[in-house]
């Protein structure tokens, strides 16, 4: 952004429009307050040109000014309407206090560092902001002199919510604070005081703040404080040595010898194959090659993907040669279309159909979806099924699903609506339909066991999706856990349906198939499909494979529901597993991790390192904050696959598929 040719006011408007309003902050009071406060006055002179980038910036005393979106998110969560008495903990530069002061009657901001407090007070005075007071003190104790408060916001992460702050909150007041047992990562929560002793907590988002230091927070660091393990003996095996010793290099994907990997998988029942992005061709193609080996040589029963159940059902009907009539809809046509609607997946699907051609129907390999985003398609599938087997129940289902009808085309809007409490009654209705179908299992199974499985799964998906869209507006941890729990329950249902000797290959992102307990996800209270599978089936029955890349291209969007772009990957960051792999001599390799895991801390690779994760959105301008997390890779995966240079997947368009059968799942 060329700030020299634009005024700061223009840049401020761009920031509010593109980085705040576009990401879901709708309260005009908050947006106008951000437009009114000159952020460039709150950052060091040498950083003024970056004042309106959506990123945190360093200020004095080793502290930071939070990124604009996070400031807006926290103030929005306070639900200010004007006239409130607000307490802020961690004044820092004074920027958030200045923004809050545009809405509230008065703001008291506590700062533990005296130099920062004095500078912030002088800055607010220079800007003529008279309804904000900066005080020096221990913020974990609040500021009783001006209590009680309508709202309290804390700009530092504590191990727990300080009792002093809860006590200084009015009945009906809101407290927004980052909390986490790991000082490096927290969950932003909102606490509402309902009565004298009753508080309701809602999760908002995963965040990273400086530690909340004080009597009811983290202890003051001392010069003697050192990083965990700093006094331990130097590990015997460095990361470079570990890769050198255990890596299995290969020149090209097509010639990679997968026999050793198939041998390591052995007789595992569940193989979880990941990807470090949802748009990298090499990840998809090697995953497909390995899956073909597992189906042909080890008799795997089905493939289950991080995709919607009804869309995957279209693929399943095609590859298993079901008698499927032409359909008016296309598989995987919603955002992000390129994730499964690409040439790489198409080639595997065509191979699987051919593979199944000569096999008896009961021995054909199936294809399923584990995800829960398909409210509209699932409702339609349920009603069509009930119309054919039980018209009376179909009529009841239409009435009950009517609660969700206004939101079928935009289920995320349902989540916003539930904040009012009016639409939470939908939960009872959709659960009742699931119960009805399960109770009638005996009658329905006589028609077609496969169709009954499809109906039950669609009903379960709708019930879980209703909860998911309702909880996603309360917090990332709750919605994340619900989604991965649903994927695991779907996987478990499929294994039971196919019998005790069935085996599954799962295709999903690294963040789902790796063990969450080996990553910073566990510090946030998150679990995932990989962790749940290991707990249910045992580590000896599960084999998980992660992927990584350094540079190249990736198919991704810049924002949710945005257009697909081909983006260039930034080189891996210092201290990341990706940089370690890049420094190895081979461009591509497989890295078995079981022996390395057994070395414990005698191998540096068993210590936390940064790891990159790109979903359907890639924001290279904030790569560290948006796409890196800490993980212990040998405990996260059983195998790691490396491509030093990667290419984007090739999306397919409908017009490219003219001439194919009407039942072809990717075309009209």
XYZ file of C-alpha atoms in Angstrom:
668
model
C 0.000 0.000 0.000
C 1.492 3.372 -1.043
C 0.777 5.511 1.990
C 2.771 8.442 0.637
C 0.117 9.132 -2.026
C -2.841 8.743 0.307
C -3.825 10.583 3.431
C -3.972 8.684 6.701
C -7.723 9.357 6.760
C -8.118 7.545 3.436
C -6.010 4.659 4.663
C -8.094 4.546 7.829
C -11.289 4.169 5.795
C -9.710 1.399 3.719
C -8.638 -0.383 6.913
C -12.138 -0.218 8.382
C -13.813 -1.350 5.171
C -11.414 -4.134 4.151
C -9.999 -5.436 7.432
C -12.861 -4.884 9.876
C -16.280 -4.546 8.227
C -15.441 -7.130 5.549
C -14.596 -9.642 8.297
C -17.998 -9.436 9.956
C -17.960 -6.432 12.341
C -21.295 -4.745 11.621
C -21.860 -2.381 14.578
C -21.759 1.125 13.093
C -20.753 2.539 16.478
C -17.585 0.453 16.446
C -16.825 1.178 12.792
C -17.323 4.925 13.248
C -15.160 4.924 16.359
C -12.313 3.298 14.416
C -12.701 5.895 11.661
C -12.487 8.687 14.230
C -9.205 7.695 15.925
C -5.862 8.326 14.143
C -3.982 5.053 14.740
C -0.801 6.565 13.307
C -0.551 8.718 16.466
C -0.298 5.599 18.648
C 2.646 3.861 16.948
C 6.356 4.776 16.852
C 7.261 7.343 14.191
C 9.271 4.836 12.172
C 6.181 2.576 11.903
C 3.591 5.224 10.968
C 3.485 4.031 7.364
C 2.275 0.630 8.634
C -0.377 2.037 10.982
C -3.289 0.844 8.842
C -2.060 -2.619 8.006
C -4.131 -5.273 9.772
C -1.335 -6.460 12.034
C 0.000 -5.825 15.540
C 2.943 -3.432 15.802
C 5.661 -3.070 18.436
C 5.568 -0.123 20.833
C 7.770 0.773 23.816
C 8.731 -1.570 26.686
C 8.520 -4.703 24.525
C 4.723 -4.404 24.197
C 2.480 -4.272 21.130
C -0.513 -2.414 19.782
C -3.103 -5.016 18.757
C -4.137 -5.448 15.146
C -7.167 -3.304 14.232
C -9.489 -6.253 13.637
C -8.805 -7.697 17.102
C -9.429 -4.288 18.707
C -12.717 -4.060 16.804
C -13.694 -7.637 17.672
C -13.144 -7.088 21.389
C -15.014 -3.778 21.470
C -17.842 -5.286 19.413
C -18.103 -8.112 21.985
C -18.571 -5.500 24.746
C -21.912 -4.595 23.109
C -21.640 -0.886 23.872
C -24.586 1.384 23.081
C -23.294 4.646 24.531
C -23.158 6.062 28.036
C -21.302 3.128 29.640
C -18.609 3.139 32.300
C -15.792 0.945 30.894
C -12.595 -0.474 32.377
C -9.675 -1.434 30.132
C -6.775 -3.541 31.412
C -3.517 -3.098 29.524
C -3.726 0.419 28.128
C -0.511 0.078 26.132
C -0.333 2.963 23.671
C -3.852 4.131 24.604
C -5.330 3.317 21.175
C -8.120 0.976 22.325
C -9.071 3.393 25.115
C -9.334 6.167 22.536
C -11.613 4.055 20.335
C -13.837 2.993 23.254
C -14.064 6.622 24.367
C -15.827 7.459 21.091
C -18.772 5.315 22.287
C -18.717 5.065 26.098
C -19.289 7.834 28.632
C -15.985 7.163 30.371
C -13.032 4.772 30.088
C -10.551 3.957 32.835
C -7.480 2.229 31.382
C -4.971 0.545 33.716
C -1.349 0.058 32.607
C 1.239 -1.773 34.737
C 4.260 -0.135 33.019
C 4.605 3.414 34.297
C 6.386 4.756 31.212
C 3.652 3.478 28.894
C 0.935 4.856 31.161
C 2.474 8.335 31.127
C 2.930 8.298 27.345
C -0.624 7.081 26.719
C -2.103 9.740 29.038
C -0.161 12.492 27.262
C -1.212 11.174 23.838
C -4.923 11.172 24.739
C -4.611 14.689 26.156
C -2.958 15.917 22.949
C -5.833 14.453 20.929
C -8.415 16.142 23.150
C -9.943 12.885 24.412
C -11.176 13.953 27.838
C -13.382 11.012 28.808
C -10.541 8.476 29.060
C -8.312 8.216 32.139
C -5.008 6.328 32.094
C -3.820 5.024 35.489
C -0.712 3.106 36.552
C -1.316 -0.088 38.524
C -1.815 -3.839 38.624
C -4.593 -4.453 36.120
C -5.379 -7.908 37.488
C -6.838 -6.140 40.543
C -9.015 -3.909 38.388
C -9.665 -0.333 39.513
C -12.185 -0.356 42.392
C -12.350 3.454 42.627
C -14.595 3.685 39.544
C -16.403 0.337 39.887
C -18.856 -1.156 39.069
C -18.362 -1.244 35.292
C -20.774 -1.866 32.465
C -17.965 -3.451 30.483
C -14.372 -4.562 31.063
C -11.880 -5.412 28.322
C -8.470 -6.977 28.931
C -5.682 -6.617 26.339
C -3.392 -9.302 27.800
C -3.736 -13.056 28.241
C -4.118 -14.527 31.711
C -4.115 -18.131 32.995
C -7.632 -17.558 34.368
C -10.157 -14.768 34.754
C -9.148 -12.573 37.738
C -11.813 -12.693 40.445
C -11.288 -8.974 41.072
C -12.451 -8.123 37.560
C -15.543 -10.302 37.813
C -16.434 -8.691 41.136
C -16.187 -5.180 39.624
C -18.627 -6.009 36.827
C -22.216 -4.763 37.026
C -25.113 -7.206 36.846
C -25.608 -7.590 33.110
C -22.088 -6.331 32.425
C -19.709 -7.875 29.892
C -16.068 -8.851 30.419
C -13.895 -9.694 27.387
C -10.525 -11.304 28.125
C -7.981 -13.694 26.533
C -7.501 -16.786 28.723
C -5.166 -19.775 28.358
C -2.966 -22.033 30.425
C -0.185 -21.529 27.849
C 1.011 -17.890 27.929
C 1.743 -18.074 24.175
C -1.825 -18.751 23.038
C -5.262 -17.966 24.433
C -8.989 -18.154 23.782
C -10.791 -14.821 23.732
C -13.884 -15.193 25.914
C -16.834 -13.009 26.869
C -18.233 -13.318 30.384
C -21.674 -11.914 31.178
C -22.668 -11.403 34.809
C -26.263 -12.596 35.109
C -26.680 -12.344 38.894
C -24.483 -11.677 41.905
C -22.877 -15.117 41.708
C -23.814 -16.393 38.231
C -21.621 -15.747 35.178
C -22.058 -17.063 31.630
C -18.957 -17.632 29.493
C -18.861 -17.615 25.677
C -15.842 -18.361 23.492
C -15.080 -15.842 20.760
C -11.796 -16.595 18.958
C -8.258 -17.954 19.203
C -5.825 -15.101 19.892
C -2.259 -14.362 20.949
C -1.672 -11.580 23.475
C 1.194 -10.553 25.702
C 0.945 -12.156 29.181
C -1.333 -10.593 31.795
C 1.156 -10.013 34.597
C 0.066 -9.263 38.136
C -1.201 -10.643 41.427
C -4.061 -12.515 39.718
C -2.236 -13.229 36.452
C 1.170 -14.516 35.405
C 4.199 -13.902 37.611
C 6.609 -11.103 36.730
C 9.450 -12.581 34.621
C 12.916 -12.441 36.159
C 16.374 -12.653 34.571
C 16.597 -16.201 35.897
C 13.564 -17.302 33.933
C 14.660 -19.447 30.999
C 12.911 -21.393 28.293
C 11.753 -24.896 29.226
C 14.563 -27.375 28.866
C 17.248 -24.688 28.530
C 19.300 -26.293 31.296
C 19.031 -29.792 29.829
C 21.940 -31.431 28.013
C 22.249 -30.623 24.324
C 20.141 -33.102 22.304
C 22.243 -35.781 20.652
C 20.497 -35.570 17.261
C 19.801 -32.267 15.529
C 16.888 -31.780 13.143
C 19.264 -31.749 10.190
C 20.919 -34.971 11.341
C 17.529 -36.599 11.936
C 16.327 -35.827 8.426
C 19.662 -36.903 6.959
C 19.497 -40.228 8.784
C 15.837 -41.180 8.299
C 14.561 -39.419 5.153
C 13.678 -41.442 2.040
C 14.299 -39.064 -0.908
C 12.517 -39.421 -4.248
C 13.115 -37.592 -7.510
C 9.546 -37.305 -8.775
C 6.079 -37.950 -7.418
C 5.248 -40.415 -10.171
C 8.304 -42.577 -9.425
C 8.193 -42.368 -5.615
C 8.560 -45.866 -4.143
C 5.601 -46.164 -1.776
C 6.234 -49.817 -0.850
C 8.180 -48.959 2.348
C 5.405 -46.600 3.454
C 2.712 -49.203 2.734
C 4.804 -51.638 4.772
C 4.956 -49.232 7.714
C 1.182 -48.804 7.563
C 0.961 -52.588 7.768
C -2.472 -53.702 9.017
C -3.633 -50.372 10.494
C -7.388 -49.989 10.294
C -7.519 -46.211 9.790
C -5.034 -44.269 7.646
C -5.331 -40.500 7.942
C -3.692 -38.719 4.996
C -3.328 -34.981 5.363
C -2.409 -31.904 3.367
C -0.770 -28.634 4.395
C -3.154 -26.665 2.167
C -6.475 -27.235 0.416
C -5.014 -26.243 -2.946
C -1.686 -28.006 -3.603
C -1.514 -30.522 -6.450
C 1.364 -32.611 -5.075
C -0.491 -33.295 -1.825
C -3.582 -34.510 -3.698
C -1.676 -36.622 -6.223
C 0.581 -38.450 -3.769
C -2.393 -38.999 -1.478
C -4.294 -40.526 -4.403
C -1.354 -42.792 -5.367
C -0.977 -44.046 -1.807
C -4.729 -44.652 -1.505
C -4.701 -46.707 -4.707
C -1.968 -48.917 -3.229
C -3.925 -49.328 0.006
C -7.110 -50.280 -1.846
C -5.404 -52.722 -4.211
C -2.900 -54.277 -1.806
C -4.536 -53.956 1.619
C -8.257 -54.098 0.754
C -9.376 -50.787 2.255
C -13.157 -50.519 2.332
C -13.780 -46.838 1.744
C -12.317 -43.366 1.343
C -13.761 -40.598 3.551
C -12.932 -36.975 2.785
C -13.199 -33.594 4.511
C -16.159 -32.806 2.278
C -19.933 -32.626 2.443
C -21.859 -35.893 2.755
C -24.410 -35.306 -0.065
C -21.738 -34.199 -2.557
C -19.544 -37.184 -1.723
C -22.625 -39.391 -2.113
C -22.789 -38.287 -5.759
C -19.196 -39.498 -6.161
C -19.984 -42.721 -4.292
C -22.939 -43.552 -6.534
C -20.736 -43.007 -9.579
C -17.706 -45.037 -8.458
C -19.808 -47.927 -7.140
C -21.984 -48.010 -10.283
C -25.259 -47.384 -8.483
C -28.351 -46.945 -10.617
C -28.381 -43.165 -10.206
C -30.664 -40.933 -12.302
C -29.332 -37.683 -13.786
C -29.356 -34.818 -11.311
C -29.842 -31.094 -11.610
C -27.014 -30.263 -9.240
C -23.247 -30.610 -9.398
C -21.025 -32.133 -6.729
C -18.846 -29.691 -4.770
C -20.257 -26.597 -6.463
C -20.217 -24.382 -3.349
C -17.226 -22.425 -2.028
C -14.459 -23.543 -2.051
C -15.169 -25.318 -5.330
C -11.515 -26.044 -6.120
C -10.966 -28.034 -2.913
C -12.583 -31.193 -4.333
C -13.642 -30.074 -7.804
C -10.237 -30.362 -9.437
C -8.421 -32.547 -11.967
C -6.459 -34.357 -9.278
C -9.612 -35.618 -7.527
C -11.335 -36.272 -10.845
C -8.500 -38.593 -11.931
C -8.741 -40.559 -8.681
C -12.530 -40.805 -8.967
C -12.249 -42.144 -12.511
C -9.630 -44.667 -11.351
C -11.855 -45.808 -8.475
C -14.839 -46.319 -10.780
C -12.684 -48.412 -13.110
C -11.249 -50.358 -10.172
C -14.755 -51.194 -8.952
C -16.002 -52.284 -12.387
C -15.078 -55.950 -12.121
C -15.895 -56.321 -8.447
C -19.048 -57.624 -6.817
C -21.214 -54.796 -5.462
C -20.457 -55.715 -1.846
C -16.691 -55.577 -2.450
C -16.565 -52.215 -4.183
C -14.647 -49.427 -2.454
C -16.954 -46.636 -1.281
C -16.472 -42.868 -1.156
C -17.969 -40.730 1.651
C -17.945 -37.192 3.037
C -17.305 -36.433 6.713
C -18.168 -32.736 6.916
C -21.305 -30.892 8.019
C -21.698 -27.769 5.880
C -24.457 -29.075 3.585
C -27.658 -27.990 5.330
C -29.646 -27.395 2.125
C -28.565 -30.543 0.274
C -29.027 -32.740 3.343
C -32.534 -31.461 4.054
C -33.494 -32.126 0.455
C -32.019 -35.656 0.579
C -33.850 -36.483 3.823
C -37.207 -35.333 2.463
C -36.747 -37.263 -0.790
C -35.892 -40.418 1.151
C -38.848 -40.123 3.532
C -41.197 -39.372 0.642
C -40.293 -42.781 -0.810
C -40.425 -44.885 2.374
C -42.685 -43.041 4.818
C -44.751 -40.127 3.402
C -46.413 -39.363 6.752
C -43.067 -38.864 8.473
C -41.943 -36.819 5.448
C -44.790 -34.383 6.083
C -43.761 -34.045 9.731
C -40.130 -33.524 8.714
C -41.086 -30.750 6.275
C -42.853 -28.940 9.096
C -39.967 -29.350 11.521
C -37.289 -28.381 9.016
C -39.344 -25.303 8.226
C -37.606 -23.662 11.163
C -34.370 -23.729 9.157
C -35.880 -22.911 5.767
C -35.037 -19.173 5.828
C -31.374 -20.034 6.375
C -30.799 -22.913 3.949
C -29.060 -20.787 1.323
C -26.969 -18.905 3.913
C -26.597 -21.099 7.026
C -23.971 -18.763 8.505
C -26.724 -16.151 8.814
C -28.557 -18.610 11.099
C -25.642 -18.380 13.531
C -26.021 -14.616 13.709
C -29.783 -14.919 14.179
C -29.409 -17.315 17.107
C -27.579 -14.649 19.084
C -31.039 -13.192 19.741
C -32.182 -16.529 21.186
C -35.290 -16.577 18.994
C -34.223 -19.408 16.684
C -32.648 -21.770 19.206
C -35.868 -23.805 19.168
C -34.679 -25.268 15.821
C -32.384 -27.579 17.744
C -35.329 -29.506 19.233
C -37.021 -29.873 15.850
C -34.016 -31.208 13.940
C -33.079 -33.621 16.728
C -36.643 -34.954 16.720
C -36.348 -35.911 13.037
C -33.100 -37.767 13.690
C -34.773 -39.639 16.557
C -37.756 -40.564 14.369
C -35.524 -42.044 11.662
C -33.435 -44.031 14.136
C -36.553 -45.369 15.890
C -37.889 -46.622 12.549
C -34.617 -48.344 11.643
C -36.188 -51.806 11.388
C -38.801 -50.707 8.869
C -36.535 -48.459 6.817
C -33.618 -50.941 6.568
C -35.835 -53.402 4.705
C -36.069 -50.961 1.800
C -32.320 -50.407 1.295
C -29.549 -50.495 3.901
C -27.338 -48.077 1.966
C -30.168 -45.559 1.572
C -31.002 -45.826 5.267
C -27.371 -45.116 6.160
C -27.508 -42.081 3.884
C -30.716 -40.848 5.516
C -29.445 -41.281 9.082
C -26.192 -39.523 8.253
C -27.981 -36.598 6.589
C -30.280 -36.254 9.609
C -27.301 -36.366 11.973
C -25.484 -33.834 9.777
C -28.403 -31.391 9.935
C -28.605 -31.679 13.727
C -24.870 -31.115 14.128
C -24.797 -28.369 11.499
C -27.553 -26.511 13.360
C -25.392 -26.621 16.500
C -22.261 -25.726 14.523
C -23.696 -22.583 12.958
C -25.192 -21.619 16.291
C -21.922 -22.053 18.194
C -19.602 -20.557 15.580
C -20.705 -17.100 16.729
C -19.810 -17.923 20.314
C -16.312 -19.166 19.660
C -13.832 -21.005 17.514
C -13.021 -23.682 20.087
C -16.618 -24.850 20.505
C -17.369 -24.862 16.780
C -14.031 -26.496 15.911
C -14.582 -29.301 18.428
C -18.158 -29.860 17.295
C -17.103 -30.130 13.645
C -14.270 -32.594 14.306
C -16.490 -34.590 16.667
C -19.029 -34.853 13.845
C -16.344 -36.023 11.404
C -15.153 -38.659 13.857
C -18.693 -39.872 14.595
C -19.320 -40.160 10.851
C -16.115 -42.162 10.411
C -17.058 -44.423 13.310
C -20.555 -44.960 11.896
C -19.079 -45.966 8.531
C -16.627 -48.434 10.070
C -19.455 -50.068 12.007
C -21.691 -50.136 8.936
C -19.002 -51.875 6.847
C -18.261 -54.418 9.551
C -15.535 -55.303 12.061
C -12.928 -56.009 9.381
C -13.484 -52.775 7.449
C -10.659 -50.293 6.922
C -10.775 -46.584 6.106
C -8.597 -44.022 4.333
C -9.334 -40.427 5.365
C -8.381 -37.359 3.314
C -8.362 -34.158 5.337
C -6.150 -31.238 6.316
C -3.083 -31.774 8.506
C -4.854 -29.894 11.294
C -7.588 -32.554 11.355
C -5.600 -35.764 10.854
C -2.586 -35.020 13.079
C -2.803 -35.553 16.829
C -4.055 -32.299 18.383
C -2.378 -33.232 21.670
C 1.004 -32.638 19.995
C 0.140 -29.087 18.927
C -0.828 -25.817 20.548
C -4.454 -26.748 19.795
C -4.474 -28.720 23.041
C -3.606 -25.576 25.014
C -6.775 -24.014 23.574
C -8.880 -26.987 24.627
C -9.313 -28.234 21.050
C -9.407 -31.827 19.916
C -9.495 -33.145 16.369
C -10.293 -36.169 14.239
C -6.785 -37.591 14.643
C -6.850 -37.405 18.444
C -10.370 -38.839 18.681
C -9.480 -41.736 16.370
C -6.400 -42.627 18.436
C -8.412 -42.514 21.648
C -11.144 -44.729 20.194
C -9.139 -47.302 18.220
C -5.671 -47.112 19.799
C -2.447 -45.745 18.304
C -1.592 -49.163 16.845
C -4.723 -49.041 14.664
C -4.191 -45.514 13.283
C -1.491 -44.183 10.926
C -1.417 -40.448 10.205
C 0.549 -38.748 7.440
C 1.310 -35.031 7.246
C 2.546 -32.950 4.306
C 4.648 -29.824 3.886
C 6.118 -27.544 1.214
C 8.418 -24.549 1.026
C 7.712 -22.466 -2.080
C 5.569 -22.721 -5.192
C 1.935 -21.915 -5.885
C -1.339 -22.707 -4.143
C -5.015 -22.291 -5.023
C -6.686 -20.229 -2.301
C -8.916 -17.227 -1.687
C -8.074 -13.984 0.099
C -11.274 -14.079 2.144
C -14.159 -16.420 2.838
C -16.439 -16.848 -0.180
C -13.932 -14.903 -2.274
C -12.748 -15.887 -5.754
C -10.129 -18.592 -6.217
C -6.659 -17.194 -6.870
C -3.330 -18.781 -7.704
C -0.996 -17.468 -5.026
C 2.753 -17.747 -4.505
C 3.917 -19.374 -1.290
C 6.290 -17.347 0.819
C 9.494 -19.200 1.814
C 9.229 -20.997 5.156
C 9.904 -18.978 8.307
C 12.891 -19.401 10.584
C 12.328 -21.998 13.285
C 9.762 -23.957 11.276
C 9.755 -27.621 10.300
C 9.372 -26.410 6.707
C 12.653 -24.493 6.834
C 14.385 -27.530 8.329
C 13.152 -29.700 5.460
C 14.091 -27.069 2.876
C 17.712 -27.106 4.065
C 17.954 -30.850 3.428
C 19.620 -31.757 0.148
C 16.653 -33.519 -1.483
C 13.710 -31.655 -2.992
C 11.237 -34.407 -2.035
C 11.262 -37.085 0.617
C 9.259 -39.298 2.964
C 10.189 -39.052 6.640
C 9.117 -41.950 8.919
C 8.686 -40.564 12.425
C 8.187 -43.567 14.726
C 11.904 -44.086 15.469
C 12.453 -40.355 15.852
C 9.540 -40.171 18.288
C 11.161 -42.905 20.379
C 14.300 -40.763 20.811
C 12.354 -38.230 22.886
C 14.236 -35.029 23.724
C 17.484 -36.615 22.541
C 16.288 -35.462 19.113
C 15.618 -31.752 18.577
C 12.734 -32.591 16.267
C 10.809 -33.715 19.358
C 10.753 -30.130 20.641
C 8.054 -27.638 19.556
C 8.615 -26.036 16.160
C 6.554 -23.771 13.945
C 4.426 -25.483 11.307
C 2.532 -23.891 8.417
C -1.160 -24.532 7.766
C -3.046 -23.053 4.814
C -6.755 -23.750 4.436
C -8.963 -22.310 1.707
C -7.714 -18.808 2.589
C -4.088 -17.698 2.270
C -2.965 -14.324 3.625
C 0.805 -14.109 3.070
C 0.929 -10.546 4.390
C 0.160 -11.856 7.898
C 1.648 -15.315 7.456
C 3.078 -15.788 10.954
C -0.169 -14.790 12.695
C -2.524 -16.402 10.170
C -0.807 -19.619 9.121
C 1.740 -20.830 11.681
C 1.290 -22.724 14.933
C 3.568 -24.743 17.192
C 3.704 -28.533 17.007
C 5.905 -31.490 17.909
C 5.869 -33.158 14.499
C 6.955 -36.741 15.453
C 4.095 -36.863 17.965
C 1.641 -35.181 15.613
C 2.145 -37.602 12.695
C 3.548 -41.058 11.995
C 4.978 -39.952 8.639
C 5.824 -36.603 7.026
C 5.917 -36.037 3.254
C 7.951 -33.133 1.899
C 7.849 -31.264 -1.421
C 10.314 -28.397 -1.605
C 8.438 -26.788 -4.509
C 4.733 -27.278 -5.123
C 2.076 -26.304 -7.663
C -1.569 -25.364 -7.332
C -4.383 -27.808 -8.027
C -6.165 -27.503 -11.370
C -9.850 -26.598 -10.849
C -12.293 -28.063 -13.370
C -15.211 -26.275 -14.972
C -18.493 -27.820 -16.076
C -17.970 -27.014 -19.755
C -14.807 -29.125 -19.765
C -16.907 -32.230 -19.039
C -19.310 -32.136 -21.973
C -19.995 -35.557 -23.466
C -19.654 -37.478 -20.206
C -22.585 -39.478 -18.738
C -25.427 -37.548 -17.092
C -24.598 -39.354 -13.881
C -21.049 -37.972 -13.836
C -20.790 -36.254 -10.448
C -18.746 -33.244 -11.537
C -20.940 -32.188 -14.482
C -24.532 -31.259 -15.201
